[in-house]
Coordinates of C-alpha atoms and ligand atoms in Angstrom, one line a residue:
X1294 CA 123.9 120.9 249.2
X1295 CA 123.3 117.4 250.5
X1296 CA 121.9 116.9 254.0
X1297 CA 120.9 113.5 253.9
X1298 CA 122.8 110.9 255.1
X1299 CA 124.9 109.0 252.6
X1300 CA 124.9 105.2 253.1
X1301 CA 127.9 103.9 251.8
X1302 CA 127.9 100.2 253.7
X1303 CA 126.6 98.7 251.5
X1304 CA 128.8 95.2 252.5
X1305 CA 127.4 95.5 255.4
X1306 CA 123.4 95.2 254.3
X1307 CA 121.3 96.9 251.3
X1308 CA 117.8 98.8 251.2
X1309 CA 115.5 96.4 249.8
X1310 CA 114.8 97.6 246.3
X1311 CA 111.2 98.7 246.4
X1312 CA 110.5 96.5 243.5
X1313 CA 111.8 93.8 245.2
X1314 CA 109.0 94.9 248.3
X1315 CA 106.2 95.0 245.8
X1316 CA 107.0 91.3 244.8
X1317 CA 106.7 90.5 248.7
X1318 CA 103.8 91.9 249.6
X1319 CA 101.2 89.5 248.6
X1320 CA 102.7 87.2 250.3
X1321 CA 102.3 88.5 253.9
X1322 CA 98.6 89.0 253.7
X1323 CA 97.0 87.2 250.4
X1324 CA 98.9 84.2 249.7
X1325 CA 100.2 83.9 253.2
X1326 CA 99.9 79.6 253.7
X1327 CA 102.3 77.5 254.3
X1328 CA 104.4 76.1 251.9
X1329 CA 104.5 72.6 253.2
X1330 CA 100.8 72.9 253.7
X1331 CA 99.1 70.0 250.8
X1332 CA 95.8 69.8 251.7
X1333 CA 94.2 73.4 250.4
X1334 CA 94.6 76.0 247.6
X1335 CA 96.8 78.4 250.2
X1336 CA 99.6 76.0 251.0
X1337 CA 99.8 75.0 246.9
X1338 CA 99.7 78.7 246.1
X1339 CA 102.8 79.6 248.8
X1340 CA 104.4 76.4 247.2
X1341 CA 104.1 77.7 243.9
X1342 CA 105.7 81.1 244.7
X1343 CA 108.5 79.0 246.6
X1344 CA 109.1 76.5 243.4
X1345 CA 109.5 79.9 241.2
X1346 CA 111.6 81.7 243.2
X1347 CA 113.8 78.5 243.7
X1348 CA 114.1 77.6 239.7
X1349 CA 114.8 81.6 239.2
X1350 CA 117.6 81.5 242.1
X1351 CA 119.5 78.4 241.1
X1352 CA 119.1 79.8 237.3
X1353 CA 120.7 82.8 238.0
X1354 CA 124.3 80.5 239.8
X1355 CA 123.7 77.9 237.2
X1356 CA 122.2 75.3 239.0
X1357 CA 119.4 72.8 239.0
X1358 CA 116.2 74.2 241.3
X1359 CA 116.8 70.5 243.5
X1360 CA 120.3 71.9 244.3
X1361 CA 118.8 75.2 246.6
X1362 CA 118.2 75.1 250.1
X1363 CA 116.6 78.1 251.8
X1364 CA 118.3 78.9 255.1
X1365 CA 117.9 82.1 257.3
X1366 CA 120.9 84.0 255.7
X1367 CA 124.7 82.8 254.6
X1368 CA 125.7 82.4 258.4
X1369 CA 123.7 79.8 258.6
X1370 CA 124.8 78.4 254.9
X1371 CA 128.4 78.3 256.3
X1372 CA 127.4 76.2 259.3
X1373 CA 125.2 73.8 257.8
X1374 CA 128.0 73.5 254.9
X1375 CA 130.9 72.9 256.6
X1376 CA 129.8 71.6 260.2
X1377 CA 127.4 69.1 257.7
X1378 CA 130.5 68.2 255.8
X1379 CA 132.4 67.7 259.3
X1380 CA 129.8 65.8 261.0
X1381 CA 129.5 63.5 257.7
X1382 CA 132.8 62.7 257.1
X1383 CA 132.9 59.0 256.9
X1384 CA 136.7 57.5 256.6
X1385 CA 138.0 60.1 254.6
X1386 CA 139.2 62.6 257.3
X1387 CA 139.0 65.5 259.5
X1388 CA 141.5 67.9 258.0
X1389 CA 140.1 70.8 257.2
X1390 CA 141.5 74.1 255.4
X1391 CA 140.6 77.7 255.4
X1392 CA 142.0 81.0 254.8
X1393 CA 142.9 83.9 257.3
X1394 CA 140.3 86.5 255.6
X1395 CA 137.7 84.8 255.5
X1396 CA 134.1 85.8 256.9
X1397 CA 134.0 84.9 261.0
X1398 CA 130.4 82.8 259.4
X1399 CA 132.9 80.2 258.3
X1400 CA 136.3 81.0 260.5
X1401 CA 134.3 80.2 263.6
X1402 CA 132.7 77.5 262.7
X1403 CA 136.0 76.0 261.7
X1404 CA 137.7 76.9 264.8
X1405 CA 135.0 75.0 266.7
X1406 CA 135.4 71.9 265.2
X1407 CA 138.8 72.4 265.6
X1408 CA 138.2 72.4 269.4
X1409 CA 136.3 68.8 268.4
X1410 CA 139.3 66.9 267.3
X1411 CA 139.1 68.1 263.4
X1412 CA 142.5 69.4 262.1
X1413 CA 142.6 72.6 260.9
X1414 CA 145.1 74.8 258.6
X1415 CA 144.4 78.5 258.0
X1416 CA 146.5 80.0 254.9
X1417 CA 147.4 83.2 254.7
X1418 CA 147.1 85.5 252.0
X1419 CA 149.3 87.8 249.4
X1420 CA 150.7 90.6 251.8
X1421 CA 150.2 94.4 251.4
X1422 CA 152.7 96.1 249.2
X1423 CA 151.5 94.2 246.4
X1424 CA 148.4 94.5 243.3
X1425 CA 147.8 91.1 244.5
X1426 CA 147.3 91.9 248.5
X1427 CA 144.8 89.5 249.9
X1428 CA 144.6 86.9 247.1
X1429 CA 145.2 82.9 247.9
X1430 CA 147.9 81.8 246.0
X1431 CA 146.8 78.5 244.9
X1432 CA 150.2 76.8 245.0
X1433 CA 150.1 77.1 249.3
X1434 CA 147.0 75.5 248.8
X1435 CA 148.2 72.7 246.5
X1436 CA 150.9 72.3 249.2
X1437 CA 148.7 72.4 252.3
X1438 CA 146.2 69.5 251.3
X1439 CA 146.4 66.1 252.9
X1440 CA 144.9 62.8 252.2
X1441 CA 143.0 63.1 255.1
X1442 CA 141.9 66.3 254.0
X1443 CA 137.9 66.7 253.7
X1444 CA 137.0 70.4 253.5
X1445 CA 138.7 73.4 251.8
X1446 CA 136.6 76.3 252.6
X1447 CA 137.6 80.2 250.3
X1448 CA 135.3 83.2 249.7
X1449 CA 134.8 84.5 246.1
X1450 CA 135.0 88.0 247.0
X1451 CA 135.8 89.5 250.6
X1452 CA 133.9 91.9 253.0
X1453 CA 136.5 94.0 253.9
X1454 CA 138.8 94.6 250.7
X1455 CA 137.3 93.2 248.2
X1456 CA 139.4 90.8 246.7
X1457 CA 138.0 88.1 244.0
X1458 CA 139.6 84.6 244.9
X1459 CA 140.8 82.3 242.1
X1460 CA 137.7 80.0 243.1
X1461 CA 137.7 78.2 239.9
X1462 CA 141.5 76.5 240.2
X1463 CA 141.2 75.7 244.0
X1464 CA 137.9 73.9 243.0
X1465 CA 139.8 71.9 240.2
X1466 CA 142.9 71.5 242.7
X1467 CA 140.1 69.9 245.4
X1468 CA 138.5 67.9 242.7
X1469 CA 142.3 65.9 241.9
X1470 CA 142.3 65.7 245.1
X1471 CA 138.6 64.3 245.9
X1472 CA 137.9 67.5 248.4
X1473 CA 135.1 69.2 249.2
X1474 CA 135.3 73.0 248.0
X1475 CA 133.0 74.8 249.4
X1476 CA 132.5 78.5 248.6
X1477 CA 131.1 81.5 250.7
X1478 CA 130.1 83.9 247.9
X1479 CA 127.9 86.4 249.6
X1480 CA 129.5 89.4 248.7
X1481 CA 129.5 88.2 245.1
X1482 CA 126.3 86.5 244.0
X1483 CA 124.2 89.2 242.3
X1484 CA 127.8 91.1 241.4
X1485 CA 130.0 89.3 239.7
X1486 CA 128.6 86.5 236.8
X1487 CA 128.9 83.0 239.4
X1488 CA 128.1 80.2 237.6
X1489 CA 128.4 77.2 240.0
X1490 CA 129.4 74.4 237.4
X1491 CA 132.5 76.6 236.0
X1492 CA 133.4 77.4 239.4
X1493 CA 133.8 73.8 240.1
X1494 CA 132.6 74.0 243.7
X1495 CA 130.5 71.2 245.4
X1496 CA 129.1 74.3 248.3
X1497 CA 128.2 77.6 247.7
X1498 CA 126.3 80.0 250.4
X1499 CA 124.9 83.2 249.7
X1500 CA 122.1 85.9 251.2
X1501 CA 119.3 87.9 250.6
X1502 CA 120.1 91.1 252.2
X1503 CA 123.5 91.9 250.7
X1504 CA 121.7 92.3 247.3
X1505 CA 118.9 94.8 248.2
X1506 CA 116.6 91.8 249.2
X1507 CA 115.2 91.2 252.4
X1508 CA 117.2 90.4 255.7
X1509 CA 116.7 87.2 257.4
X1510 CA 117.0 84.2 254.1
X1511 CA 119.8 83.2 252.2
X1512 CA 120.7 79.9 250.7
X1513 CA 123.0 77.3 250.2
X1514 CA 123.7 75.6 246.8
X1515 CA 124.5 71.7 247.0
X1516 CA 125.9 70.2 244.1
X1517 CA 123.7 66.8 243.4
X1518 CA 125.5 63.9 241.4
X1519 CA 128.6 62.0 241.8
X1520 CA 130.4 62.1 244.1
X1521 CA 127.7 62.7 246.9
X1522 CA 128.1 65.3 249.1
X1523 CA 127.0 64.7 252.0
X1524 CA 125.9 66.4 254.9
X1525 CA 124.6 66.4 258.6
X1526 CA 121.6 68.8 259.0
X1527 CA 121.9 71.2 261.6
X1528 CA 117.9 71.9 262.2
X1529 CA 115.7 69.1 262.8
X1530 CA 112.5 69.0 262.4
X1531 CA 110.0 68.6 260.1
X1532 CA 112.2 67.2 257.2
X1533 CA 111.7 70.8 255.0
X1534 CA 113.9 71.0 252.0
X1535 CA 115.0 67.6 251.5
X1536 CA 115.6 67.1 255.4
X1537 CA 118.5 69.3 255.2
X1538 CA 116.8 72.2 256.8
X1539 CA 113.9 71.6 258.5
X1540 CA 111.4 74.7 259.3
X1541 CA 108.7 76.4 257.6
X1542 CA 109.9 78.7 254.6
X1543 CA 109.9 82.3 255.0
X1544 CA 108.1 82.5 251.9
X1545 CA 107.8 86.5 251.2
X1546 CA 111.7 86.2 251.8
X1547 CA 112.3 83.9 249.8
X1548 CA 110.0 85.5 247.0
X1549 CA 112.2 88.9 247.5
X1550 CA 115.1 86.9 247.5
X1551 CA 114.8 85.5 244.1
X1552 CA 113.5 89.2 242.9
X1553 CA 116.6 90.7 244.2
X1554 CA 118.4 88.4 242.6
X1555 CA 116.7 88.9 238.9
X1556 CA 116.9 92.8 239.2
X1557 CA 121.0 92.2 240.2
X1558 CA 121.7 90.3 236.7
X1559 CA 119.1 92.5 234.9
X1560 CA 121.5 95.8 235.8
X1561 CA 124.5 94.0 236.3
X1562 CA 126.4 94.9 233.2
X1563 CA 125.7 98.8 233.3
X1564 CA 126.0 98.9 237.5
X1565 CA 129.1 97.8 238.2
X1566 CA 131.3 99.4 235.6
X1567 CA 128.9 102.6 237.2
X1568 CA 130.1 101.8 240.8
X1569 CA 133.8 101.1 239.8
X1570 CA 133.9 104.3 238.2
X1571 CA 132.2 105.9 241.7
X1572 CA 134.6 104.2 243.9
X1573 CA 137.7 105.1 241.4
X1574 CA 136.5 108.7 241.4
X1575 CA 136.4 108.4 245.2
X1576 CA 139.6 107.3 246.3
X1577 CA 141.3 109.4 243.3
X1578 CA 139.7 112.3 245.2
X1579 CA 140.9 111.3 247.9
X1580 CA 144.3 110.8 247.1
X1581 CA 144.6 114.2 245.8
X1582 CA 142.6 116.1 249.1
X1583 CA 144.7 114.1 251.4
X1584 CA 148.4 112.9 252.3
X1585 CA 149.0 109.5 253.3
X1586 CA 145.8 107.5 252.4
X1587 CA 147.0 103.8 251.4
X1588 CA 144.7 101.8 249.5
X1589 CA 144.0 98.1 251.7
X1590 CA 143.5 95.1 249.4
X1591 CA 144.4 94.6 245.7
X1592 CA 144.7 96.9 243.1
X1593 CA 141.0 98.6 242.0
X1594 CA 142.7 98.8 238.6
X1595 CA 143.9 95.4 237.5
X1596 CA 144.3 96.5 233.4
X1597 CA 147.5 96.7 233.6
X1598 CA 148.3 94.2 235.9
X1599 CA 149.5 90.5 235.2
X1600 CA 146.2 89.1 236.5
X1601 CA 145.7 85.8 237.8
X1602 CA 143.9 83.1 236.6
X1603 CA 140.0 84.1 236.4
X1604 CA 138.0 82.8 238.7
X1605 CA 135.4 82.7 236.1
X1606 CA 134.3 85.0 233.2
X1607 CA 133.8 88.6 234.7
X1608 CA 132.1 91.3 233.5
X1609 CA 134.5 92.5 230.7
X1610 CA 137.6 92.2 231.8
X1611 CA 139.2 89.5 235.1
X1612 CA 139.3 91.5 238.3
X1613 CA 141.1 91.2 241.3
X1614 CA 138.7 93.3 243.5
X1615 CA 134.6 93.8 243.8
X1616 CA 133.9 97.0 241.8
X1617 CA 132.2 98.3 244.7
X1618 CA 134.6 97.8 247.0
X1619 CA 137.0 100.7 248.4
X1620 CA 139.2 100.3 251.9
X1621 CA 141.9 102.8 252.8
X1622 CA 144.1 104.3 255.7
X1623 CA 144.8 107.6 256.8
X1624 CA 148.1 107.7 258.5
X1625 CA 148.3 109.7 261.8
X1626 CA 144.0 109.5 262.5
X1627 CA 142.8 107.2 264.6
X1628 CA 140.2 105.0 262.9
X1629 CA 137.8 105.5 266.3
X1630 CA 137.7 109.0 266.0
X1631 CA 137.3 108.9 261.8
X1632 CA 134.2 106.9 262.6
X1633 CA 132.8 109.2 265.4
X1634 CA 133.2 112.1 263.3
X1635 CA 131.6 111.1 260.6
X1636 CA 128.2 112.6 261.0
X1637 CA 126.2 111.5 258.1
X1638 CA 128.1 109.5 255.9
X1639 CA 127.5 105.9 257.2
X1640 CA 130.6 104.1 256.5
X1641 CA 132.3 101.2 258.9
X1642 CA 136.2 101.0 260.2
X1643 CA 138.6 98.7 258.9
X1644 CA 138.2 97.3 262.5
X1645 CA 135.3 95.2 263.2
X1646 CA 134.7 96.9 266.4
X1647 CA 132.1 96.9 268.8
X1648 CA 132.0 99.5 271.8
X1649 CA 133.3 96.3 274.8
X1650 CA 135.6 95.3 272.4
X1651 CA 137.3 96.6 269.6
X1652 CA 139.0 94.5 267.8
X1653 CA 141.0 95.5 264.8
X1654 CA 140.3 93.7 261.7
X1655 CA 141.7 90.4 261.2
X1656 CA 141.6 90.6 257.2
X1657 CA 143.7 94.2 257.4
X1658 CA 145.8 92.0 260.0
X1659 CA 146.1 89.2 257.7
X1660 CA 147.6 91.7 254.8
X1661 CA 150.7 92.3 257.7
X1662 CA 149.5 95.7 258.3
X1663 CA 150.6 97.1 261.6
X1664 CA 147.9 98.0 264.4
X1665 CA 148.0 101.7 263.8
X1666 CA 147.0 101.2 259.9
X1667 CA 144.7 98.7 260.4
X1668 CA 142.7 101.5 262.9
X1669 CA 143.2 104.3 260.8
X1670 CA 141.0 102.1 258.5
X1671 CA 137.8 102.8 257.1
X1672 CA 135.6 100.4 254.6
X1673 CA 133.3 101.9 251.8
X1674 CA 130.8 100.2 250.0
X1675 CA 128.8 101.7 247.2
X1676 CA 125.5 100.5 246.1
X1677 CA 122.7 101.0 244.1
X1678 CA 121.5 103.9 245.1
X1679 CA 124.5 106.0 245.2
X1680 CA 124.6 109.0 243.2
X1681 CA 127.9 110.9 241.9
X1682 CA 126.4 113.8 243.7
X1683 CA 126.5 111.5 247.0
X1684 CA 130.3 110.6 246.4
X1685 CA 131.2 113.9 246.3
X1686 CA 129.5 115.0 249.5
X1687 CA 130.9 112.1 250.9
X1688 CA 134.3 112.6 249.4
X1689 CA 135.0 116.1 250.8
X1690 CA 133.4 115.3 253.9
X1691 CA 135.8 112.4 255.1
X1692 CA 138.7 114.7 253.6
X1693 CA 137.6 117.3 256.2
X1694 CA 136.9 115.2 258.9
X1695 CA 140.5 113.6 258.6
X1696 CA 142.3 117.3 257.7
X1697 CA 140.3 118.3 261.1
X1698 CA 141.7 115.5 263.2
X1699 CA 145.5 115.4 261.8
X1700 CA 145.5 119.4 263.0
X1701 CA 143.9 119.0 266.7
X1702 CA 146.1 115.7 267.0
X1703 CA 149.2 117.6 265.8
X1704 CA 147.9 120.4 268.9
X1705 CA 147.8 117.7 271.5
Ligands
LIG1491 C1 131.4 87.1 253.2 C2 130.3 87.0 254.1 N1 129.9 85.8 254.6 C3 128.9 85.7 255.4 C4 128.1 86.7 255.8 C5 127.0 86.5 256.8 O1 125.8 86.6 256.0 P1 124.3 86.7 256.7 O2 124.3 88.1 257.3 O3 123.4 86.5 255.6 O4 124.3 85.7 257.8 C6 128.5 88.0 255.4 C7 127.7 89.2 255.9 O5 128.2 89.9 256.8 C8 129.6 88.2 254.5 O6 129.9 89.4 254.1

């Protein structure tokens, strides 16, 4: 029997691989100069591991090593893209357009220039109900830009449910249009295949920690060439990587970063297949333990589905949902209580709550679910080092947990 806890938020952060520690640890006490340092062999040899990691990081999206910049995780990626886009925006406009699931790394951010005189729309997305739930139908989109528009601003692949945006024909819709697209892909870099030249995108942000490397350093790709994109730093300073974010580089994070990143593609094609099969087994458990559970988010099947245009080629088949992605609701629980109960299976609710202030999710909101389901929720995400035995334990565990609290509510 399994008595360790099982870690199964895995959107949330990942253990850092211990191969990607080994590839850090020089750096913290042997080559520990700094990388902007040019007068001695420890700043050249910090610079070196820096110029690697950056050529292996933009090879693994497609890019060109010039295109990187190092930042302290995607929050601050989705800042410096989209308040540097703002703060840049020469005659073309200040319309800017997002959509109602995204991360709060790019909705507040948005919301706040709002407050500064930009215009803002916020599309919503496919309602529950459907195999399609969550997804941006690109035709609102068409409909929703402006000549004054400068920004459009989608995920690739959501936090909360999963669901794989059709990235590639907003970015070809933007580029008719001669707007920005910029793209918050942290929950699919190291994944899903990104390749940022078929995506089409001019801005793409993405972290460290969500792919078992270290917390704290993430990156934001900036497409060079015509036309420019331009944007407003928001760190001054010492003019570090290309005066677009000043600070010295975090270089063991960065190193770990780009390892991270290597080990993702390396196991790409057996692991996720491995973890859709995990979270199908789950919620198939589930479903047969437990009445009323009622999948959030698009269909985790989408074979037989009429699927929508790919948003680029995916592993062997298009998807509409992150393999590793599972969030349901149990009818007549409260999600609070789910949570409290769990013990040791760390999962996180549907709701984005903290103790002041819970909040229920604004994605499971956006999907037109009522209050009650969007509490009853609960989000899991499987990673690497999930077992089958793990999803099991984990499996009969929440059915208990939920069969324990329908009976004592059912007493009350
Ligand atoms: C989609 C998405 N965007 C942005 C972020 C923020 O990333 P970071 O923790 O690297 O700032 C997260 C992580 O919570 C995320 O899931």
């Amino acid at each position: 029997m399994h008595t360790a806890p099982i870690y199964l938020d895995n959107h949330a952060t990942t253990r850092v691989d211990p191969r990607v520690l080994e590839a850090m640890l020089p750096y913290f006490t042997e080559i520990y100069g700094n990388a902007a340092s040019t007068s001695h062999s420890f700043g050249w040899e910090a610079k070196e591991a820096v110029d690697a990691a950056r050529q292996s990081i933009a090879a693994a999206i497609g890019a060109d090593a010039r295109e990187i910049v190092f930042t302290s995780g995607a929050t601050e990626s989705n800042n410096l893209a989209i308040r540097g886009v703002a703060e840049r925006q020469g005659r073309r406009g200040n319309h800017l357009i997002t959509v109602q699931t995204e991360h709060r790394a790019v909705l507040d951010p948005i919301e706040r220039l709002g407050r500064r005189g930009c215009e803002v729309t916020v599309l919503p997305v496919e309602q529950a109900g459907s195999d399609r739930a969550g997804l941006l139908d690109v035709e609102r989109l068409r409909a929703a830009l402006r000549d004054d528009t400068l920004l459009v601003s989608v995920m690739l692949a959501n936090n909360e449910i999963g669901v794989i945006q059709p990235i590639s024909e907003i970015a070809a819709i933007c580029r008719e249009r001669g707007v920005i697209a910029h793209c918050d892909a942290t929950q699919a870099v190291g994944k899903l295949p990104v390749d940022v030249r078929e995506l089409g995108i001019d801005l793409l942000s993405f972290s460290a920690h969500k792919i078992y490397g270290p917390k704290g350093v993430g990156a934001l790709w900036v497409r060079r060439g015509t036309p420019r994109v331009r944007l407003e730093p928001q760190i001054a300073g010492g003019g570090h990587e290309g005066g677009l974010r000043s600070g010295t580089l975090d270089v063991p994070g960065i190193v770990g970063f780009a390892r991270a990143l290597e080990l993702c593609l390396e196991e790409m094609p057996r692991e996720q297949p491995r973890l859709a099969a995990l979270r199908n087994r789950l919620f198939a458990g589930l479903t047969a333990e437990l009445d009323g559970v009622s999948l959030n988010g698009p269909a985790l099947d989408s074979e037989s589905q009429p699927l929508p245009p790919n948003p680029q080629p995916l592993l062997r088949r298009p998807l509409f949902r992150l393999p590793a992605n599972l969030n349901v609701s149990f009818a007549y629980v409260d999600g609070e209580a789910l949570l409290m109960n769990m013990g040791r299976i760390a999962v996180s609710s549907g709701s984005a709550c903290t103790s002041a202030n819970p909040e229920p999710s604004h994605v499971l909101r956006a999907l037109g679910l009522s209050d009650e389901a969007t509490r009853s929720s609960l989000r899991f995400g499987l990673g690497r080092f999930n077992t089958a035995e793990e999803i099991e334990t984990a499996l009969a565990a929440v059915a208990e947990v939920v069969r324990k609290l329908r009976k004592l509510s059912s007493l009350a």
